[in-house]
CSV table of C-alpha atoms in Angstrom, one decimal:
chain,number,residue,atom,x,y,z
A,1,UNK,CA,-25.3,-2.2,-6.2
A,2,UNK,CA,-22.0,-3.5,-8.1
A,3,UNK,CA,-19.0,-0.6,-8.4
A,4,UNK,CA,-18.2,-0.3,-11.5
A,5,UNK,CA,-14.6,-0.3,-13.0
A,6,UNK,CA,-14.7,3.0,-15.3
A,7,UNK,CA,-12.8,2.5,-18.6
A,8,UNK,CA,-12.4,5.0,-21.6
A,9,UNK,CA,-10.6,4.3,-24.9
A,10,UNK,CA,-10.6,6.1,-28.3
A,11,UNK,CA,-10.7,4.7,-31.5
A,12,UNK,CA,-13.4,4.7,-34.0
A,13,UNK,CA,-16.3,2.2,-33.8
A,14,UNK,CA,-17.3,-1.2,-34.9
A,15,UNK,CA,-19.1,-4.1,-34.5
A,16,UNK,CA,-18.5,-7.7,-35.5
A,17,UNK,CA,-20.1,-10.4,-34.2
A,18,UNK,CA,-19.5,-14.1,-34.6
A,19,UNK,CA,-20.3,-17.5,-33.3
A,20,UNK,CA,-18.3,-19.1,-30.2
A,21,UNK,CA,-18.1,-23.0,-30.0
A,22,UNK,CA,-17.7,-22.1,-26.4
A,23,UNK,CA,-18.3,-18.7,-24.8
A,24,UNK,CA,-16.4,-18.3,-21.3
A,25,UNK,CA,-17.0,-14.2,-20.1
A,26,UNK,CA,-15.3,-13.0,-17.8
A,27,UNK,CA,-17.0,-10.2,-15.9
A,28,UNK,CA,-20.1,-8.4,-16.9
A,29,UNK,CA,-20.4,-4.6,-17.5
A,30,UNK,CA,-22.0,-1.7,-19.6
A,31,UNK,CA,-21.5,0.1,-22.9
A,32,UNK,CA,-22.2,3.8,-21.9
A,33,UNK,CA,-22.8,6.0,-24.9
A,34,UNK,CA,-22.1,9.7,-25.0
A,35,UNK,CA,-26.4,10.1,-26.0
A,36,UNK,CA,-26.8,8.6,-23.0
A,37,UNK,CA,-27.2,4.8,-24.3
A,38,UNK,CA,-26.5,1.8,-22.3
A,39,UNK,CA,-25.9,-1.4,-22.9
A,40,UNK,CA,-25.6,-4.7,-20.7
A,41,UNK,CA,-22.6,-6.4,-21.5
A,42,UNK,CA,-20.6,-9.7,-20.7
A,43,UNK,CA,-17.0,-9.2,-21.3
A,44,UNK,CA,-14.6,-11.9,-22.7
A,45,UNK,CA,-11.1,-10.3,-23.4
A,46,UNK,CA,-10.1,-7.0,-24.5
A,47,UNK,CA,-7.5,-4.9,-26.2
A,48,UNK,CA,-6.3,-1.0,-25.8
A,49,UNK,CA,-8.5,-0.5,-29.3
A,50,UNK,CA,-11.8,-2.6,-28.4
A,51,UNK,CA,-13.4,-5.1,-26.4
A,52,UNK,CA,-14.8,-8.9,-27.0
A,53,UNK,CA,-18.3,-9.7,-25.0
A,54,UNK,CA,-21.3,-11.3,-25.1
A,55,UNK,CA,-24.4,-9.4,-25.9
A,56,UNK,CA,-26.2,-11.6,-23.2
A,57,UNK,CA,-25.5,-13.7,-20.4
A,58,UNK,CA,-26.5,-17.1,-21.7
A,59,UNK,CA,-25.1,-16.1,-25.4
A,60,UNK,CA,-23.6,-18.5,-27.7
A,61,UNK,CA,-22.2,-15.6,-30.2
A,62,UNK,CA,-19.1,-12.9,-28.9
A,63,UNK,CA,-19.2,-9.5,-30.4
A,64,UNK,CA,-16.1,-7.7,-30.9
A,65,UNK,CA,-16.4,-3.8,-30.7
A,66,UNK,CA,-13.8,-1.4,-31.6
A,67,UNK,CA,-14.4,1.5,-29.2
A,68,UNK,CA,-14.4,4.9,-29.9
A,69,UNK,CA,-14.2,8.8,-27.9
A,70,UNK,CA,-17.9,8.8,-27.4
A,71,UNK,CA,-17.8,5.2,-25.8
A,72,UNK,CA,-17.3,4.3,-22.1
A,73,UNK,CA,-17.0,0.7,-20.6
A,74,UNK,CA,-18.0,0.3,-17.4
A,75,UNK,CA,-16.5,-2.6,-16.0
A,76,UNK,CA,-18.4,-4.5,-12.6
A,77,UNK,CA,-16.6,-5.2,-9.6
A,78,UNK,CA,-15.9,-8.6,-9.5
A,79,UNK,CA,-16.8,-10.4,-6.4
A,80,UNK,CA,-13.2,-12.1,-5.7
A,81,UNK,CA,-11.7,-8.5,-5.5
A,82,UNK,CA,-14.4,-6.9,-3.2
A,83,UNK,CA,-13.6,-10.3,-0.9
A,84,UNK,CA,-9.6,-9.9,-1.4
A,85,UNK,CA,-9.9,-5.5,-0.8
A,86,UNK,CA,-12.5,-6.7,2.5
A,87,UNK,CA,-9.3,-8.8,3.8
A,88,UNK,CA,-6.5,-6.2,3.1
A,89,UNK,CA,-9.0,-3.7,5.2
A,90,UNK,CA,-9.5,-5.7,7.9
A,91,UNK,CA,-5.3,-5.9,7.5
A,92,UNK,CA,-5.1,-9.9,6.7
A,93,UNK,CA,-2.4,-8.7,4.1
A,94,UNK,CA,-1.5,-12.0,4.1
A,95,UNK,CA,-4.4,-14.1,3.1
A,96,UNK,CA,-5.5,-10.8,1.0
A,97,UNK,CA,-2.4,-11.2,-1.1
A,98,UNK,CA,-3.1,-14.6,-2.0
A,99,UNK,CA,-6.5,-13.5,-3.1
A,100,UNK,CA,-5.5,-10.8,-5.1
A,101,UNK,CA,-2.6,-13.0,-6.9
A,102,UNK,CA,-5.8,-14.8,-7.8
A,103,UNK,CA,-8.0,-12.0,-9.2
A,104,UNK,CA,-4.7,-11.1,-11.1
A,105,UNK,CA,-4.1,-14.1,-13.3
A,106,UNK,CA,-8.0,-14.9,-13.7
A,107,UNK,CA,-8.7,-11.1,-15.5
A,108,UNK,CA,-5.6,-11.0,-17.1
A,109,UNK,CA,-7.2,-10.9,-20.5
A,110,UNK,CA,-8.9,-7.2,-19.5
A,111,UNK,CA,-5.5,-5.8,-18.3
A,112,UNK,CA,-5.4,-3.4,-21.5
A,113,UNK,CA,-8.9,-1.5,-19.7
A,114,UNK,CA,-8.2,1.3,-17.6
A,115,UNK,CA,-8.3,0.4,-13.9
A,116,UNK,CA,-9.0,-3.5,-15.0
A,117,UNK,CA,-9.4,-5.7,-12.3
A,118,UNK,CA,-6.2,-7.3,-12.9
A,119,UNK,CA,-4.3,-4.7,-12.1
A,120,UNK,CA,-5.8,-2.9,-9.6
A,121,UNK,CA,-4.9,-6.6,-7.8
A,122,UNK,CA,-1.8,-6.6,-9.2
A,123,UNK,CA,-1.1,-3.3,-7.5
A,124,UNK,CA,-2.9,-4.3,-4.5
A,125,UNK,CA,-0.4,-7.2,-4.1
A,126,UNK,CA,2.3,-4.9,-3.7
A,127,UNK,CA,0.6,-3.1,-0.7
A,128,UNK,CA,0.1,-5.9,0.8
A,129,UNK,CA,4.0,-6.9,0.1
A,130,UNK,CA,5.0,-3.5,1.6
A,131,UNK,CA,2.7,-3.3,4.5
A,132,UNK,CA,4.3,-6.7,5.6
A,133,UNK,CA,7.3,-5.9,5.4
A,134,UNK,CA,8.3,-8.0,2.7
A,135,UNK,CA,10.8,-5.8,0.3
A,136,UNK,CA,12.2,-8.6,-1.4
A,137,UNK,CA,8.7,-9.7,-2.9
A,138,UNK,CA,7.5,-6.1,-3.4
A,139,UNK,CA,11.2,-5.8,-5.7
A,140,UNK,CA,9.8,-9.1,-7.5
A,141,UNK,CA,6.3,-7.9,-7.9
A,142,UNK,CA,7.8,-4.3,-9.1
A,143,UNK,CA,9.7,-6.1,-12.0
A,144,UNK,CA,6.5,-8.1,-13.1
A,145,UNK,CA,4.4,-5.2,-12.7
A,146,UNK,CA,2.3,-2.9,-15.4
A,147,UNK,CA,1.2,0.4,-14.6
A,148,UNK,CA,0.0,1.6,-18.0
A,149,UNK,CA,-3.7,0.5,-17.0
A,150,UNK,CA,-3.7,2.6,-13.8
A,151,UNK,CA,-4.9,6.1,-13.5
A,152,UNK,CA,-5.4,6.9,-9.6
A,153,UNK,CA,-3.2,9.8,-8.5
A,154,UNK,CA,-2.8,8.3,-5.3
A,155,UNK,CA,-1.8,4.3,-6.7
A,156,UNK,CA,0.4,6.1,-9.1
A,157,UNK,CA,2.6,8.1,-6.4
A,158,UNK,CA,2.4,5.2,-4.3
A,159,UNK,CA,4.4,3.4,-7.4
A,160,UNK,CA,7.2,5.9,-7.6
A,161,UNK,CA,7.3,5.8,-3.4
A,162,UNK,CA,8.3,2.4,-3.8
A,163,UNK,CA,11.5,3.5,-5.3
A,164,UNK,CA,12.5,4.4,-2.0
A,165,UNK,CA,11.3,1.3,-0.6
A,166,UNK,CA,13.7,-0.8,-3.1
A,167,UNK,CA,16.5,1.3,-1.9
A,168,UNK,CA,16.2,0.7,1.8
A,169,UNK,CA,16.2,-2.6,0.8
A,170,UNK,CA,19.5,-2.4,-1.4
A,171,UNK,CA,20.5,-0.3,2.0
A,172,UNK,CA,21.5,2.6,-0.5
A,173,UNK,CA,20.8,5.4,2.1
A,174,UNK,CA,22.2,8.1,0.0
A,175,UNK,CA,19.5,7.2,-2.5
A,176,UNK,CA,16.9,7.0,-0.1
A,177,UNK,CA,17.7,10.3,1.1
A,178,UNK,CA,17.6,11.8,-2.9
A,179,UNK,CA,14.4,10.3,-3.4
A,180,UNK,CA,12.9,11.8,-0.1
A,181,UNK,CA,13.8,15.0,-0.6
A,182,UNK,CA,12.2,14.9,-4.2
A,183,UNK,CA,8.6,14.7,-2.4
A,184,UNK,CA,9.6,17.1,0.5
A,185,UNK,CA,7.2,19.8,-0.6
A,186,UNK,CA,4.7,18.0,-2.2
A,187,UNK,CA,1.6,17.8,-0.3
A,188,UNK,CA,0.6,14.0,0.1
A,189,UNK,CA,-1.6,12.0,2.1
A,190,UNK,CA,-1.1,10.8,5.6
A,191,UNK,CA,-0.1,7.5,5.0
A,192,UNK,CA,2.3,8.4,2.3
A,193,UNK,CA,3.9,11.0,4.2
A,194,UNK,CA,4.2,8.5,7.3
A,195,UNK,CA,6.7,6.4,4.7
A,196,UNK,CA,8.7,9.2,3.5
A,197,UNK,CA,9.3,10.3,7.6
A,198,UNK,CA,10.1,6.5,8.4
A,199,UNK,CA,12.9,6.1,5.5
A,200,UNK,CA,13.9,9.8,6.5
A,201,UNK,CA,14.3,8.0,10.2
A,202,UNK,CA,16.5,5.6,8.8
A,203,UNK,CA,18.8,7.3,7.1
A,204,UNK,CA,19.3,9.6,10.2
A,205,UNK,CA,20.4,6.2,11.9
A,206,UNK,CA,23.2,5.7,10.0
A,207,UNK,CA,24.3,9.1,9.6
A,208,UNK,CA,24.1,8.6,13.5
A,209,UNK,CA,21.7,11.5,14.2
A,210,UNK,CA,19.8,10.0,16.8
A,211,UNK,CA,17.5,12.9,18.1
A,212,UNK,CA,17.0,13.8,14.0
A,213,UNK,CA,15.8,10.2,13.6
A,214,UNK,CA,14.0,10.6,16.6
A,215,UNK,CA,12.1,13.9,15.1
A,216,UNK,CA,11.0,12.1,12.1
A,217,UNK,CA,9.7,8.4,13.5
A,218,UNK,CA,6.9,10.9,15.5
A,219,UNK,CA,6.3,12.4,12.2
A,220,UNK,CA,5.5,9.0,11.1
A,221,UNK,CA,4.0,8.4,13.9
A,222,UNK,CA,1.2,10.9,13.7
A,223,UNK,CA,1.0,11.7,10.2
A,224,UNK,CA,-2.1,9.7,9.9
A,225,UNK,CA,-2.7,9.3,13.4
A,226,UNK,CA,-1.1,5.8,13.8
A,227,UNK,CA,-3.7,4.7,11.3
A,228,UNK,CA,-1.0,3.0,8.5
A,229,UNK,CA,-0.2,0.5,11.1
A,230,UNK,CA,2.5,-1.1,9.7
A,231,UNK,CA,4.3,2.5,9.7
A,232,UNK,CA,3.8,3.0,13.5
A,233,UNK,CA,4.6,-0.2,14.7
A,234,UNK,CA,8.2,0.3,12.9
A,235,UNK,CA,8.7,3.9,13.6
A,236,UNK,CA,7.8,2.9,17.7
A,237,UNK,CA,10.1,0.0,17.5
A,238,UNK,CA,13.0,2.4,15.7
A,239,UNK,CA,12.2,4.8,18.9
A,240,UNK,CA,12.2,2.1,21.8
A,241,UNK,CA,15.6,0.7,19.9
A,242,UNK,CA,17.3,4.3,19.9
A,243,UNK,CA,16.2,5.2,23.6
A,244,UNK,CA,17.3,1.8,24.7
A,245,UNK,CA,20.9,2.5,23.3
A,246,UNK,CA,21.1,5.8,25.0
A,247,UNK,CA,23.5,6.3,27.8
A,248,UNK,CA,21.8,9.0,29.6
A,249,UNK,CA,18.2,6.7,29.6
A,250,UNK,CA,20.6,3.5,31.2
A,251,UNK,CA,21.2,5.7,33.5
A,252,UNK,CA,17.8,6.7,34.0
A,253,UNK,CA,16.6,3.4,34.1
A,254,UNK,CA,19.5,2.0,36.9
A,255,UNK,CA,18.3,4.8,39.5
A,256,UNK,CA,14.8,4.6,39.1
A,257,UNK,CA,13.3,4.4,42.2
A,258,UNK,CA,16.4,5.0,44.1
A,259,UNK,CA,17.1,8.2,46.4
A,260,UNK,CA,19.5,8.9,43.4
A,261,UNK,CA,16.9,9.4,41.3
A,262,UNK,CA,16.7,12.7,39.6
A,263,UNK,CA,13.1,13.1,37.4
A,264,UNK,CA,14.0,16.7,35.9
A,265,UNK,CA,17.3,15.1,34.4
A,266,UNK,CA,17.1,14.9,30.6
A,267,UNK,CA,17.7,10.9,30.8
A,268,UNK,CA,14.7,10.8,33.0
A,269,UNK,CA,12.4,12.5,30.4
A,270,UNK,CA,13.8,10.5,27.6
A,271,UNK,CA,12.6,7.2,29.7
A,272,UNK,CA,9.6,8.9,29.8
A,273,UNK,CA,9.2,9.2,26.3
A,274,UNK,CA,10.3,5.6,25.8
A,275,UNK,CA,7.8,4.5,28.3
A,276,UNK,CA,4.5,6.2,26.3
A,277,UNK,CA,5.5,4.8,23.0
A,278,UNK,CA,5.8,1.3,24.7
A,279,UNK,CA,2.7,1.7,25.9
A,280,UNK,CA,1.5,2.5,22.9
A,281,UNK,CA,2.9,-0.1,21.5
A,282,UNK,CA,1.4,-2.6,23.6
A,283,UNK,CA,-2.2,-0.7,23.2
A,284,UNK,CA,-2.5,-0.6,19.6
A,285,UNK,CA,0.8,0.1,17.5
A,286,UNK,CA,2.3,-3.4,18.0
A,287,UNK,CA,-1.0,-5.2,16.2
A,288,UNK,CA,-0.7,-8.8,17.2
A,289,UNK,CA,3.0,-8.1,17.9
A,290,UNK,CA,4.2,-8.6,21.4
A,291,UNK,CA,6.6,-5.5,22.6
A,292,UNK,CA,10.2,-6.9,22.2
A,293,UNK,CA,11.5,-8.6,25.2
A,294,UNK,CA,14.4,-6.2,25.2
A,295,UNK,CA,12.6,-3.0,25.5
A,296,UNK,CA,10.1,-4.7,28.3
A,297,UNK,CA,12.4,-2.8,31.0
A,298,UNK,CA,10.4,0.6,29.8
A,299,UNK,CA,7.2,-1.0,31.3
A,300,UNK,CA,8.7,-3.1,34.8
A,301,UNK,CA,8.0,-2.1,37.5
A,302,UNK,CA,9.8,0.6,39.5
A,303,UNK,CA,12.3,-1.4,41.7
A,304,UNK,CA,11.7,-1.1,45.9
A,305,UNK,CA,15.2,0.4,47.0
């Protein structure tokens, strides 16, 4: 069975209908009455105060319908954005963006529907912007980008968390820091909480409050179980960059082995640390990523003294 696109709008109702030289729908749907009537549909183009469709598929006539209170529209998933949402879960954000650039511009003339295809891909192109890492075409996307159509709680607060995306990208800590605290009570999802502790990380870093930063990449870590991937491999590479710098784990790492060693020293269980999260790294936060060649020292071999 199709998912279907739920839309609602609320003006009075009518019908015209006309003849088409050429009829070109887009995506086919129902008219749900309040009574409980339904009505197959094949929609052409529509506006915040009605909707253009053919009455069946083969039609040569489109009917325009100004919708009212007791009407819903039921929109159809479209095939090309169950293809391009199968890609960005099986995290091909890459070759799922494309797709969804695609399902963007071919809907375009539903975008006034709530939750129209268009731009749920158009907010799915962010994502896949963000999750790559890319903050300078998630700040181009932004600027292009529509929300009015959307009404998911969770797209929506994803939106105004990518105002603290665009200003680690403008490096304006001090504004990152703002617009973390804003959401520091609210009760969010895993994966957006993961973000918020990540940027928190960061701006501990250049306050230059290592073990702070330290505190919040494991939040991000585990806030959804390592499952918003992108989040753990940067939070684990953050924590492997941090231990690396620190003096009393250089220290740790140049006796190792040796009869100097000391293993209840507090440099000794920070190279511990930094050892389990480059394992982890290697196991599953690091994707296709290889573990930076400067933090391989954490897994070599203990040296023969």
């Amino acid at each position: 069975m199709m998912k279907c696109l739920i839309v609602a709008l609320l003006l009075p109702a009518l019908v015209l209908t006309t003849t088409a030289e050429e009829v070109s729908w887009l995506l086919p749907g129902h008219l749900l009455e309040r009574d409980g009537d339904a009505q197959r549909i094949w929609l052409v183009s529509a506006t915040k105060t009605s909707i253009r469709y053919c009455p069946s598929q083969n039609s040569a006539e489109i009917t325009e319908y100004r919708l009212s209170e007791r009407t819903t529209v039921c929109l159809d998933e479209p095939p090309e954005l169950a293809a391009a949402t199968s890609l960005y879960q099986a995290r091909k954000y890459a070759e799922a963006r494309l797709k969804f650039i695609e399902v963007k511009e071919r809907f375009k003339p539903l975008v006034d529907l709530k939750n129209n295809p268009s731009t749920l891909a158009a907010f799915y192109e962010t994502e896949c912007l963000r999750k790559t890492g890319d903050l300078e075409g998630l700040a181009a996307a932004r600027g292009e980008f529509s929300k009015d159509s959307l009404t998911r709680g969770n797209q929506l607060r994803q939106l105004e968390l990518d105002e603290i995306w665009e200003s680690v990208r403008l490096k304006n800590w001090q504004q990152v820091e703002a617009l973390v605290g804003k959401w520091e009570k609210s009760r969010l999802p895993g994966d957006q909480r993961a973000q918020l502790a990540y940027c928190q990380g960061l701006v501990f870093e250049t306050l230059n409050r290592p073990e702070d930063a330290l505190l919040t990449y494991n939040i991000a870590l585990t806030a959804d179980a390592g499952a918003s991937e992108e989040i753990a491999r940067l939070s684990a590479l953050r924590v492997l960059a941090i231990y690396h710098a620190d003096g009393q784990v250089r220290e740790a790492l140049r006796l190792r082995g040796s009869s100097d060693e000391d293993k209840t020293s507090t440099g000794a269980a920070k190279l511990a640390e930094a050892v389990a999260v480059a394992r982890l790294f290697q196991l599953s936060f690091g994707g296709d990523a290889a573990l930076p060649a400067e933090f391989a020292e954490f897994l070599s071999e203990v040296p023969n003294r």
